[in-house]
Amino acid sequence: MNGLSFLSALVAIIYISLGIYFYNLNKGESVNKLLLILCICFFDWSFAYIFWYSKEMIQTQYYPFINILGATGWSFYYGVIFHVSFEIVGLSSKIKSFYRKTLIYVPCTIMFIIYSMLRILKIDYYSLGFSIFNVTNFLITATYISIGLVLILRWGLASKIYREKKQAFLVVFFGAIAFILGIFCQNILPLLKLPTLYIAQIVSVFWVFGIFFAISKYDFLDIKSVYNIDKIMKNVNDTVIIVDNKNKITYFNENLQKFYKKSSNEILGSEIYDIIKFRFKSKKNDFTNCTIEKNGEEISVSVSTEEIFDNYGDRIGRLFVIKDNSQYIQIEKEKNKLRDILLKNDISYNLLINQSHNAILVHRDGEILFGNESATKLCGYISANNFIGTNIWNFIPDVDMKDLKLKYFNIINDKCSLTTFNGRILKSNGDMIEVENTSSYFEYGGQPTILSIMRDVSPEKKVKMLEIDVLEKTKLLDESLEMNKIITEFFSNVSHELKTPLNVIFSAIQTLGIYNDNSYESIIKRQRYHNIMKQNCYRLTRLINNLLDITKIDSGFLSLNFKNYNIVSIIEDITLSVVPYVENHEINLIFDTDIEEKIIACDPDRIELIMLNLISNSLKFTNAQGEIFVSIMDGTDFITILVKDTGLGMSKESLASIFDRFSQVDKTLTRNREGSGIGLYLVKSFVEMHNGKITVSSELGKGSEFVIKLPVRMVDTYLVEDSQYDINVEKIHVEFSDIYS
């Protein structure tokens, strides 16, 4: 590929790129389509010359077809230039008909056919010299392009707008350069049979660049992306029209076509007063007080006009916005009819509607057709005139809108007569209120409509909130009173628990004074009273220890010392260690297990307290000849420890509070069984600190059953397998201290 072939390829790319650019700026305009076609002609021409400049490429079998493709470019480009010029200067109406447009391209078509015949006959076009064909082709090309440039120049000179003058100058200047160079190189030199460079298709790029500069710098032909306004105007309910300085319509939205039922070709380029028949009531062009005529009928409209200026301050046209008032008049008539339907007379209107404390709304597709005074105030409006006609969705919070739209859709779809639901209203000042909404379907004017009656339930909500608040505070007060009662009972109980062993110790000390000799009887007596004092000291120790433990648990200072132990061995040793106490009361203690060894993480001291407390409780409430069962059952995740007796049992009411602090089945100070009511609370706390659970079941007269479930888990410490946990005999004495022989 030589230099000229490369240059032709480069301008071919430029032509097709600018052609696409011109077309995409405003796809709906005919001038854009013509500019695209012009660039395609130049592209075909340049593309063919890529091959024509290269001898190697001329020899290819595809060259004749490529040459014919190029012929379409250089045969039709001047016709397109001529056509574009008419569009630019606003004379498109002169060639509006199909026949006139066709006539422009007849010479171009003839030249194309002749050239194609020459190619078939293998006659070189440039070897003909001053032939009729060449001279005719030269004259047609020069005439078409000259007329086009002159038309654009006259348009620019005649315009009073600075911007249009600059546009015309740029287009004509660059077009003249391309025209002169092209004619000279492509036509005159070949006709004179002088050496030449066939570069007309290359220099034509000046003319295309001229159009590009005029567009980019001076908004030539107003070809700007702002014309995407079509997408916006489709959603505008009013009729929008733009006219030029000669009152010719240059833009309109589809509402104008719908209103007059005219095609786009009938409207575009016509004078606005030929399309719209304005009837001015006072003076001409007083658009504030006018109507328009349609099919002999006057229609009430509101017309807003505004002059349009370009960036250079030149007036380029006027914008018309026409609002059809007839629909609003019809809506007002419908409102009046609706009032007639709802209201028979002024008295019923005042009684049923205006004096109603409930908001009454009639709406269709979101538009509020009617609203009473309460509805107006509910939504934050002062006047019903400003309220009616607004959209109901303006008063619904965004989070509630989807749900409410579905409810209204179902009401219309199912023709529901009465549907009540709660919702919220967003007032015009931004306040939110709770409402009870009762909506019904009915037909008005043959169209589905909704009647909504809304009641402000905000005061009721506040009353309910106050009631809930009072109930909560009453509950807290009752709990506080109950707690005070429990504490009072506890202190009374603790006082009894402290006083009883002290009295016993004090009496034993006094009695010891009587038996101070060394006789056998005195020794026996002294030993007996010594044991009584010792047991009651254990009892005081137990009470003090329990009080300390409960204080530590409540304050969070009590922690367990977890190590891995054989829990079966610990439970068995504890059970066997209390057998003498149990047998002394003529009660049978039975231990059973389905597993001989189970290593888990536990605190053996707390396990011992748990078991001693449960067994001592069973011992207290089980009569002679009764039985106490201690058993262990293995599980995958938990190991179960069961303590069961055949004692007195408990009622269901007592079971509900058995693990509460200071709770006792028998709360009298004359009860047969001693205890502070803390033991089972500590048992439950220690079990839960092991991440376990404890439950109880009982039946009066048949005994009780305590079930402990401890999780099977290990801690990261040494494994205690064979060593036995040493039972603390002192602890047994302490825990069984309130059980008298």
XYZ file of C-alpha atoms in Angstrom:
741
model
C 0.000 0.000 0.000
C 1.481 3.359 -1.055
C 1.035 6.762 0.580
C -2.141 7.738 -1.308
C -3.747 4.373 -0.544
C -2.981 4.879 3.131
C -4.358 8.445 3.005
C -7.558 7.206 1.349
C -7.948 4.553 4.057
C -7.463 7.193 6.762
C -10.106 9.583 5.351
C -12.479 6.636 4.793
C -12.320 5.921 8.541
C -12.868 9.634 9.271
C -15.894 9.773 6.958
C -17.690 6.797 8.453
C -16.870 7.917 12.059
C -18.222 11.443 11.512
C -21.242 10.049 9.695
C -22.156 7.924 12.706
C -21.481 10.912 14.967
C -23.822 13.185 12.947
C -26.560 10.546 12.922
C -26.430 9.775 16.656
C -26.667 13.426 17.651
C -30.305 13.580 16.555
C -31.596 10.381 14.981
C -35.076 11.726 14.327
C -34.042 14.573 11.979
C -33.833 14.105 8.194
C -30.758 16.345 7.971
C -28.858 13.900 10.183
C -29.795 10.993 7.956
C -28.625 12.947 4.888
C -25.309 13.836 6.530
C -24.811 10.125 7.291
C -25.570 9.232 3.630
C -23.130 11.947 2.437
C -20.378 10.502 4.641
C -21.161 7.000 3.317
C -20.762 8.313 -0.279
C -17.372 9.782 0.594
C -16.458 6.529 2.368
C -17.344 4.392 -0.719
C -15.349 6.733 -2.928
C -12.279 6.698 -0.645
C -12.500 2.943 -0.077
C -12.412 2.264 -3.850
C -9.373 4.535 -4.266
C -7.418 2.494 -1.716
C -7.299 -0.159 -4.475
C -7.147 2.270 -7.420
C -3.860 3.786 -6.198
C -2.222 0.357 -5.952
C -1.402 -1.572 -9.131
C -1.239 -4.841 -7.191
C -4.758 -4.346 -5.856
C -6.127 -3.415 -9.314
C -5.135 -6.875 -10.515
C -7.348 -8.620 -7.921
C -10.567 -10.272 -9.059
C -12.620 -8.140 -6.649
C -11.463 -4.775 -8.049
C -14.338 -4.342 -10.605
C -16.888 -4.736 -7.841
C -14.988 -2.343 -5.562
C -14.817 0.150 -8.453
C -18.598 -0.022 -8.873
C -18.935 0.585 -5.091
C -16.751 3.682 -5.456
C -18.879 4.859 -8.401
C -21.929 5.052 -6.130
C -19.962 7.480 -3.981
C -18.680 9.901 -6.645
C -21.919 9.700 -8.675
C -24.303 10.571 -5.843
C -22.351 12.735 -3.392
C -23.106 16.053 -5.095
C -26.814 15.166 -5.213
C -26.770 14.569 -1.472
C -24.907 17.895 -0.964
C -27.618 19.659 -2.958
C -30.354 17.969 -0.879
C -28.618 18.739 2.453
C -28.348 22.423 1.487
C -32.124 22.653 1.059
C -32.598 21.094 4.513
C -30.078 23.470 6.139
C -31.603 26.704 4.792
C -35.169 25.621 5.614
C -36.325 25.008 2.026
C -37.112 21.345 2.613
C -40.801 22.093 1.965
C -39.865 22.983 -1.646
C -38.715 19.411 -2.262
C -41.108 17.787 0.158
C -42.813 15.540 -2.395
C -41.333 12.208 -3.394
C -41.126 13.165 -7.063
C -39.103 16.329 -6.428
C -36.677 14.456 -4.216
C -36.322 11.788 -6.903
C -35.699 14.439 -9.566
C -32.611 15.633 -7.660
C -30.975 12.229 -7.986
C -31.926 11.510 -11.637
C -28.674 13.057 -13.073
C -26.649 11.194 -10.445
C -28.302 7.917 -11.423
C -27.656 8.528 -15.155
C -23.978 9.244 -14.504
C -23.714 6.064 -12.415
C -25.269 3.934 -15.175
C -22.995 5.446 -17.858
C -19.914 4.855 -15.736
C -20.981 1.258 -15.081
C -21.393 0.692 -18.862
C -17.903 2.131 -19.449
C -16.525 -0.352 -16.942
C -18.295 -3.243 -18.721
C -16.880 -2.018 -22.076
C -13.470 -1.628 -20.366
C -13.218 2.044 -21.393
C -11.123 4.240 -19.093
C -13.159 7.165 -17.844
C -10.194 9.545 -17.699
C -9.031 8.711 -21.243
C -12.182 10.271 -22.747
C -10.881 13.840 -22.292
C -13.373 16.491 -23.500
C -16.093 13.940 -24.168
C -19.776 14.663 -23.700
C -19.780 12.399 -20.652
C -16.925 14.155 -18.893
C -18.135 17.650 -19.674
C -21.670 16.789 -18.588
C -20.435 15.191 -15.379
C -18.280 18.246 -14.625
C -21.146 20.688 -15.257
C -23.639 18.716 -13.133
C -21.169 18.371 -10.246
C -20.177 22.064 -10.358
C -23.803 23.203 -10.645
C -25.113 21.097 -7.775
C -22.305 21.994 -5.359
C -22.300 25.688 -6.348
C -26.041 26.019 -5.826
C -25.765 24.289 -2.460
C -22.965 26.559 -1.222
C -24.720 29.675 -2.508
C -27.944 28.712 -0.733
C -26.093 28.251 2.581
C -24.189 31.535 2.065
C -27.391 33.482 1.349
C -29.030 31.946 4.393
C -26.141 33.067 6.602
C -26.018 36.585 5.174
C -29.775 37.041 5.496
C -29.863 35.831 9.114
C -29.822 38.405 11.899
C -28.458 35.848 14.320
C -24.730 36.035 14.884
C -24.446 32.319 15.520
C -26.078 31.405 12.186
C -23.731 33.748 10.317
C -20.728 32.001 11.830
C -22.223 28.604 11.039
C -22.797 29.515 7.379
C -19.291 30.964 7.038
C -17.617 27.810 8.372
C -19.663 25.459 6.184
C -19.236 27.551 2.980
C -15.550 28.270 3.601
C -14.534 24.640 4.103
C -16.952 23.498 1.400
C -15.465 25.957 -1.110
C -11.941 24.708 -0.360
C -12.981 21.119 -0.935
C -15.004 22.077 -4.047
C -12.230 24.077 -5.735
C -9.510 21.534 -5.010
C -11.736 18.620 -6.012
C -12.942 20.142 -9.308
C -9.440 21.225 -10.218
C -7.816 17.849 -9.458
C -10.578 15.514 -10.477
C -12.151 17.280 -13.476
C -10.130 20.150 -14.958
C -6.702 18.487 -15.025
C -8.025 15.229 -16.591
C -9.995 17.230 -19.165
C -6.800 19.102 -20.117
C -4.964 15.747 -20.122
C -2.376 17.121 -17.725
C -0.543 15.067 -15.068
C -2.657 15.031 -11.946
C -3.323 13.482 -8.538
C -6.820 12.098 -8.193
C -7.455 13.269 -4.630
C -10.959 14.772 -4.763
C -12.261 12.165 -2.310
C -9.450 13.122 0.084
C -9.872 16.923 -0.042
C -13.634 16.514 0.460
C -12.828 15.824 4.096
C -12.458 19.607 4.496
C -16.180 20.052 3.852
C -17.118 17.364 6.401
C -14.762 18.881 8.960
C -16.374 22.277 8.332
C -19.766 20.848 9.303
C -18.215 19.221 12.378
C -16.612 22.502 13.512
C -19.867 24.398 12.946
C -21.709 21.874 15.125
C -19.155 21.712 17.931
C -18.408 25.451 18.123
C -21.637 27.174 17.067
C -24.326 24.485 17.621
C -24.906 24.248 13.871
C -28.492 23.136 13.112
C -28.990 22.832 16.884
C -27.778 19.259 16.556
C -27.133 18.582 20.222
C -27.748 15.739 22.617
C -30.254 17.972 24.421
C -32.775 16.795 21.848
C -33.120 13.674 23.978
C -35.860 15.824 25.501
C -38.246 13.551 23.556
C -37.870 10.916 26.263
C -38.812 13.457 28.924
C -41.679 15.038 26.999
C -43.391 11.675 26.511
C -44.214 11.730 30.233
C -45.504 15.332 30.234
C -49.299 15.616 30.297
C -49.317 19.068 28.637
C -48.748 19.888 24.970
C -45.252 21.290 24.367
C -44.379 23.145 21.122
C -41.235 24.977 20.007
C -41.387 27.403 17.051
C -38.660 29.343 15.253
C -38.580 33.080 14.590
C -41.029 32.595 11.718
C -43.511 30.799 14.005
C -42.822 27.510 12.227
C -42.993 24.434 14.402
C -39.563 22.891 14.929
C -40.427 20.607 17.833
C -43.555 19.196 19.474
C -44.421 16.301 21.775
C -46.866 13.556 20.886
C -49.740 15.208 22.803
C -50.191 17.658 19.873
C -50.564 14.751 17.444
C -53.071 13.011 19.695
C -55.102 16.166 20.197
C -55.452 17.056 16.497
C -54.939 13.544 15.104
C -52.336 14.752 12.607
C -49.156 13.100 11.403
C -45.676 14.368 12.226
C -45.104 15.454 8.599
C -48.272 17.545 8.656
C -47.194 19.407 11.779
C -43.408 19.818 11.480
C -42.496 23.006 9.549
C -46.047 24.349 9.590
C -46.934 27.635 11.218
C -48.327 27.207 14.711
C -51.379 29.332 13.922
C -52.236 27.058 10.970
C -52.289 24.046 13.289
C -53.758 25.568 16.464
C -56.722 27.926 16.110
C -56.352 30.303 19.049
C -59.389 32.384 20.062
C -58.172 35.425 21.974
C -60.832 36.899 24.266
C -59.256 40.335 24.719
C -56.418 41.206 22.354
C -54.376 39.214 19.880
C -51.527 37.130 21.260
C -52.859 37.508 24.809
C -52.302 33.870 25.671
C -53.352 34.399 29.303
C -56.987 34.667 28.226
C -57.753 32.445 25.258
C -59.322 29.250 24.031
C -58.573 26.967 21.111
C -60.924 25.601 18.495
C -61.277 21.922 17.742
C -63.915 20.551 15.377
C -65.945 23.757 15.759
C -65.888 23.525 19.587
C -64.062 25.930 21.879
C -61.861 24.264 24.484
C -60.634 26.010 27.601
C -56.822 26.018 27.854
C -54.023 27.612 29.846
C -51.139 28.719 27.639
C -47.651 29.529 28.913
C -45.114 31.014 26.496
C -41.441 31.799 26.842
C -38.970 33.163 24.316
C -35.903 31.010 23.611
C -32.437 32.517 23.268
C -29.187 30.856 22.319
C -25.894 31.139 24.178
C -25.092 34.302 22.188
C -28.235 36.175 23.223
C -29.990 35.804 19.867
C -33.700 34.991 19.910
C -34.174 31.686 18.127
C -37.798 30.890 18.850
C -40.575 30.509 21.391
C -41.753 27.734 23.691
C -45.479 27.032 24.075
C -46.889 24.896 26.918
C -50.630 24.304 26.509
C -52.665 22.779 29.343
C -56.086 21.403 28.507
C -58.434 22.657 31.226
C -61.355 20.598 30.015
C -60.250 17.557 31.987
C -60.029 19.618 35.170
C -63.467 21.071 34.486
C -64.719 17.520 34.023
C -63.107 16.486 37.298
C -64.822 19.380 39.039
C -68.129 18.262 37.535
C -67.458 14.735 38.806
C -66.715 16.100 42.250
C -70.008 17.948 42.253
C -71.832 14.807 41.088
C -70.095 12.851 43.815
C -71.252 15.373 46.385
C -74.765 14.962 45.031
C -74.491 11.198 45.440
C -73.115 11.397 48.949
C -75.089 14.388 50.150
C -78.818 14.877 49.699
C -78.950 18.329 51.254
C -76.947 20.762 53.307
C -78.174 19.325 56.601
C -77.140 15.767 55.787
C -73.853 17.053 54.391
C -73.042 18.840 57.644
C -74.240 15.968 59.837
C -72.745 13.073 57.900
C -69.674 14.547 56.276
C -68.436 17.921 57.458
C -69.289 17.378 61.130
C -67.855 13.884 61.127
C -64.763 13.463 63.277
C -63.594 10.734 60.914
C -61.676 11.589 57.737
C -63.743 10.672 54.658
C -61.872 10.307 51.366
C -62.935 9.277 47.876
C -60.025 8.415 45.601
C -59.357 6.688 42.309
C -55.931 5.579 41.019
C -54.378 7.579 43.846
C -56.091 10.886 42.980
C -58.231 12.343 45.785
C -61.636 13.214 44.288
C -63.289 14.248 47.540
C -62.298 14.879 51.120
C -64.244 16.295 54.048
C -62.953 18.847 56.527
C -61.607 16.186 58.896
C -59.643 14.556 56.031
C -58.213 17.949 55.084
C -57.033 18.592 58.647
C -55.825 15.016 59.097
C -53.413 15.406 56.167
C -52.236 18.831 57.358
C -54.082 21.073 54.892
C -56.036 24.209 55.752
C -58.267 24.439 52.684
C -60.096 21.575 50.998
C -59.597 23.291 47.625
C -55.838 22.778 47.906
C -56.276 19.260 49.254
C -58.692 17.827 46.674
C -56.899 16.749 43.512
C -53.678 15.813 45.287
C -52.295 12.275 45.235
C -53.092 10.074 48.227
C -49.625 8.498 48.003
C -48.140 11.868 49.027
C -49.484 11.130 52.533
C -48.291 7.537 52.849
C -44.803 6.718 54.266
C -42.526 4.970 51.768
C -42.225 1.854 53.945
C -46.031 1.428 54.016
C -46.739 2.275 50.363
C -46.210 -1.169 48.805
C -48.443 -2.898 51.362
C -51.218 -0.286 51.077
C -51.174 -0.373 47.268
C -51.646 -4.141 47.447
C -54.588 -3.714 49.868
C -56.299 -1.163 47.595
C -55.656 -3.379 44.575
C -57.330 -6.316 46.337
C -60.262 -4.125 47.401
C -60.910 -3.127 43.770
C -60.131 -6.553 42.347
C -62.388 -8.379 44.841
C -64.933 -5.526 45.066
C -64.724 -5.612 48.860
C -67.438 -3.729 50.724
C -65.714 -3.245 54.075
C -62.025 -3.788 54.773
C -60.502 -2.454 58.000
C -56.804 -2.253 58.730
C -54.365 -0.047 60.613
C -51.958 2.293 58.881
C -50.072 5.553 59.106
C -50.578 8.996 57.558
C -47.717 11.386 56.807
C -49.015 14.926 57.274
C -47.866 17.792 55.052
C -45.681 19.104 57.908
C -43.904 15.748 58.231
C -45.719 14.518 61.370
C -46.730 10.844 61.459
C -50.070 9.697 62.908
C -51.637 6.263 63.407
C -55.024 5.698 61.737
C -57.655 3.009 61.445
C -58.575 2.731 57.753
C -61.933 1.303 56.651
C -62.123 1.191 52.842
C -64.887 0.068 50.483
C -65.259 -0.420 46.760
C -67.942 1.356 44.730
C -68.397 2.447 41.134
C -68.558 6.115 40.301
C -68.960 7.314 36.743
C -68.660 3.718 35.608
C -65.147 3.452 37.036
C -63.917 1.593 40.141
C -63.459 3.988 43.071
C -62.524 3.614 46.751
C -64.237 5.245 49.727
C -61.892 5.383 52.739
C -62.919 6.382 56.257
C -59.914 7.033 58.469
C -59.947 7.481 62.221
C -57.048 8.963 64.138
C -56.108 6.343 66.719
C -53.019 8.153 68.007
C -54.766 9.166 71.285
C -55.922 5.566 71.768
C -52.362 4.369 71.129
C -51.097 6.812 73.752
C -53.722 5.594 76.241
C -52.745 1.974 75.535
C -49.075 2.842 75.975
C -49.922 4.520 79.292
C -51.943 1.453 80.328
C -49.008 -0.809 79.448
C -46.676 1.498 81.349
C -48.988 1.459 84.383
C -49.252 -2.346 84.210
C -45.462 -2.675 84.020
C -44.989 -0.334 86.960
C -47.735 -2.133 88.882
C -45.995 -5.414 88.145
C -42.694 -3.950 89.352
C -44.446 -2.693 92.491
C -46.011 -6.133 93.105
C -42.642 -7.777 92.541
C -41.047 -5.301 94.915
C -43.716 -5.988 97.545
C -43.302 -9.716 97.023
C -39.537 -9.354 97.328
C -39.963 -7.356 100.530
C -42.248 -10.101 101.817
C -39.687 -12.765 100.896
C -36.879 -10.813 102.514
C -38.977 -10.316 105.635
C -39.720 -14.041 105.752
C -36.043 -14.774 105.121
C -34.837 -12.599 107.978
C -37.494 -14.090 110.192
C -36.378 -17.551 109.103
C -32.677 -16.776 109.486
C -33.344 -15.287 112.910
C -35.109 -18.508 113.839
C -32.270 -20.587 112.359
C -29.698 -18.571 114.331
C -31.683 -18.396 117.533
C -32.604 -22.093 117.694
C -29.035 -23.538 117.808
C -27.903 -20.703 120.091
C -30.703 -21.518 122.520
C -29.774 -25.207 122.360
C -26.082 -24.417 122.984
C -26.957 -22.013 125.802
C -29.237 -24.632 127.482
C -26.544 -27.314 127.082
C -23.958 -25.063 128.735
C -26.296 -24.384 131.677
C -27.028 -28.106 132.047
C -23.312 -28.973 132.017
C -22.980 -27.035 135.275
C -25.168 -29.575 137.004
C -23.097 -32.596 135.907
C -19.646 -31.462 137.016
C -18.651 -34.535 139.038
C -16.807 -37.578 137.688
C -19.548 -40.097 138.115
C -20.378 -42.375 135.206
C -23.793 -40.790 134.778
C -22.295 -37.280 134.730
C -19.707 -38.290 132.132
C -22.427 -39.749 129.889
C -24.546 -36.620 130.286
C -21.618 -34.287 129.589
C -20.759 -36.266 126.448
C -24.369 -36.031 125.230
C -24.596 -32.269 125.730
C -21.176 -31.835 124.174
C -22.449 -33.571 120.974
C -25.586 -31.383 121.015
C -23.447 -28.219 121.171
C -21.174 -29.512 118.429
C -24.086 -30.349 116.099
C -25.613 -26.885 116.559
C -22.242 -25.277 115.880
C -22.206 -27.231 112.592
C -25.695 -25.957 111.950
C -24.576 -22.328 112.425
C -21.554 -22.981 110.231
C -23.800 -24.342 107.463
C -26.063 -21.286 107.616
C -23.129 -18.872 107.489
C -21.476 -20.785 104.604
C -24.723 -20.736 102.615
C -25.150 -16.997 103.182
C -21.567 -16.388 102.040
C -22.042 -18.551 98.923
C -25.279 -16.848 97.907
C -23.631 -13.433 98.313
C -20.674 -14.502 96.145
C -22.986 -15.909 93.452
C -25.088 -12.720 93.294
C -21.970 -10.535 93.077
C -20.272 -12.832 90.520
C -17.249 -13.555 92.695
C -17.838 -17.284 93.049
C -15.889 -19.390 90.535
C -15.524 -23.131 90.149
C -12.278 -25.088 90.031
C -12.787 -27.445 87.065
C -10.660 -30.566 86.678
C -11.236 -33.874 84.962
C -12.617 -36.439 87.491
C -14.426 -39.748 87.461
C -17.886 -38.426 88.323
C -19.228 -41.972 89.029
C -16.618 -42.528 91.740
C -17.316 -39.120 93.338
C -21.110 -39.684 93.494
C -20.680 -43.229 94.818
C -18.232 -42.168 97.576
C -20.516 -39.327 98.679
C -23.534 -41.627 98.791
C -21.784 -44.351 100.767
C -20.366 -41.802 103.257
C -23.864 -40.770 104.420
C -25.191 -44.341 104.830
C -24.756 -44.237 108.680
C -26.900 -41.081 108.914
C -29.607 -42.607 106.752
C -29.668 -46.004 108.440
C -29.824 -44.274 111.819
C -33.280 -43.015 110.702
C -34.305 -46.518 109.595
C -34.306 -45.488 105.906
C -32.832 -47.625 103.139
C -30.291 -45.820 100.820
C -29.772 -47.500 97.405
C -27.055 -46.569 94.909
C -27.076 -47.776 91.264
C -25.135 -46.961 88.064
C -25.086 -48.262 84.499
C -21.453 -47.203 84.002
C -18.418 -47.753 86.232
C -16.331 -44.813 85.003
C -17.081 -41.465 83.328
C -14.425 -38.738 83.205
C -15.872 -35.217 82.978
C -14.809 -31.700 83.928
C -16.285 -30.751 87.299
C -15.618 -29.096 90.655
C -15.800 -31.998 93.175
C -16.318 -29.686 96.184
C -19.458 -28.222 94.594
C -20.641 -31.657 93.413
C -20.303 -32.837 97.026
C -22.398 -29.902 98.302
C -25.044 -30.618 95.606
C -25.358 -34.301 96.541
C -25.239 -33.792 100.327
C -27.936 -31.106 100.065
C -30.259 -33.283 97.947
C -29.754 -36.425 100.107
C -30.237 -34.444 103.348
C -33.475 -32.978 101.933
C -34.709 -36.464 101.058
C -33.736 -37.654 104.519
C -35.667 -34.806 106.196
C -38.920 -35.514 104.384
C -38.787 -39.348 104.317
C -40.312 -41.302 107.182
C -38.861 -44.451 108.721
C -38.942 -47.580 106.540
C -38.753 -45.300 103.460
C -36.185 -45.433 100.676
C -33.775 -43.011 98.969
C -32.416 -43.870 95.520
C -29.226 -42.394 93.997
C -28.514 -43.520 90.431
C -26.275 -42.538 87.503
C -27.183 -42.971 83.817
C -24.671 -42.507 80.996
C -25.349 -40.466 77.852
C -23.487 -39.177 74.788
C -23.677 -35.473 75.590
C -24.885 -35.532 79.195
C -24.548 -37.746 82.240
C -27.700 -37.968 84.389
C -27.703 -38.082 88.203
C -30.992 -38.951 89.888
C -31.924 -38.516 93.585
C -35.346 -39.980 94.402
C -37.181 -40.630 97.658
C -40.458 -42.091 98.882
C -41.071 -39.194 101.246
C -43.873 -36.688 101.759
C -43.634 -35.075 98.320
C -44.669 -31.548 97.305
C -47.672 -29.854 95.700
C -47.541 -28.381 92.200
C -47.707 -24.875 93.670
C -44.596 -25.554 95.754
C -42.701 -26.995 92.768
C -42.963 -23.682 90.874
C -40.784 -21.877 93.457
C -38.750 -24.705 94.928
C -35.456 -23.376 93.495
C -36.115 -19.722 94.430
C -34.073 -18.007 97.081
C -35.463 -18.289 100.636
C -38.237 -20.593 99.380
C -39.662 -23.227 101.749
C -42.594 -25.594 101.504
C -43.432 -25.045 105.189
C -42.843 -21.380 106.087
C -44.095 -21.528 109.660
C -41.680 -21.115 112.538
C -43.221 -24.188 114.186
C -42.329 -26.476 111.265
C -41.000 -29.962 111.987
C -38.097 -29.738 109.520
C -35.388 -27.131 109.928
C -33.788 -25.167 107.072
C -33.153 -21.648 105.758
C -34.602 -22.089 102.251
C -31.231 -21.375 100.594
C -29.989 -24.919 99.937
C -31.888 -25.759 96.731
C -31.168 -22.290 95.283
C -27.447 -23.002 95.754
C -27.871 -26.498 94.263
C -29.467 -25.034 91.108
C -26.783 -22.314 90.896
C -23.908 -24.823 91.200
C -25.477 -27.115 88.567
C -25.899 -24.222 86.106
C -22.310 -23.119 86.775
C -21.387 -26.586 85.475
C -23.484 -25.738 82.339
C -25.942 -28.366 83.514
C -29.665 -28.513 84.235
C -31.720 -29.635 87.225
C -35.417 -30.503 87.261
C -37.795 -31.785 89.923
C -40.988 -33.796 89.894
C -43.055 -34.651 92.918
C -46.419 -35.902 94.105
C -47.886 -35.439 97.562
C -47.584 -38.563 99.622
C -45.433 -40.378 97.055
C -42.089 -38.595 97.177
C -39.892 -36.373 95.004
C -37.368 -36.892 92.228
C -34.480 -34.533 91.379
C -32.761 -35.040 87.995
C -29.370 -33.442 87.247
C -27.863 -33.420 83.765
C -24.174 -32.511 83.542
C -22.454 -32.008 80.170
C -19.842 -34.543 79.120
C -16.812 -32.378 78.468
C -13.126 -32.163 79.372
C -10.806 -29.317 80.301
C -7.223 -28.871 79.177
C -5.583 -30.167 82.307
C -4.182 -33.425 83.600
C -6.565 -36.396 83.656
C -7.535 -37.756 87.061
C -8.431 -41.391 86.445
C -7.583 -43.708 89.338
C -7.281 -41.274 92.242
C -10.341 -40.950 94.426
C -11.786 -37.737 95.664
C -11.446 -37.560 99.450
C -14.774 -37.023 101.156
C -14.682 -34.292 103.780
C -16.342 -35.738 106.870
C -16.711 -32.271 108.372
C -18.836 -31.253 105.373
C -21.140 -34.206 106.001
C -21.568 -33.154 109.616
C -22.284 -29.583 108.531
C -24.797 -30.478 105.768
C -26.647 -32.984 108.004
C -26.514 -30.741 111.075
C -30.232 -29.803 110.952
C -31.266 -33.495 111.009
C -31.685 -34.615 114.602
C -31.502 -38.229 115.695
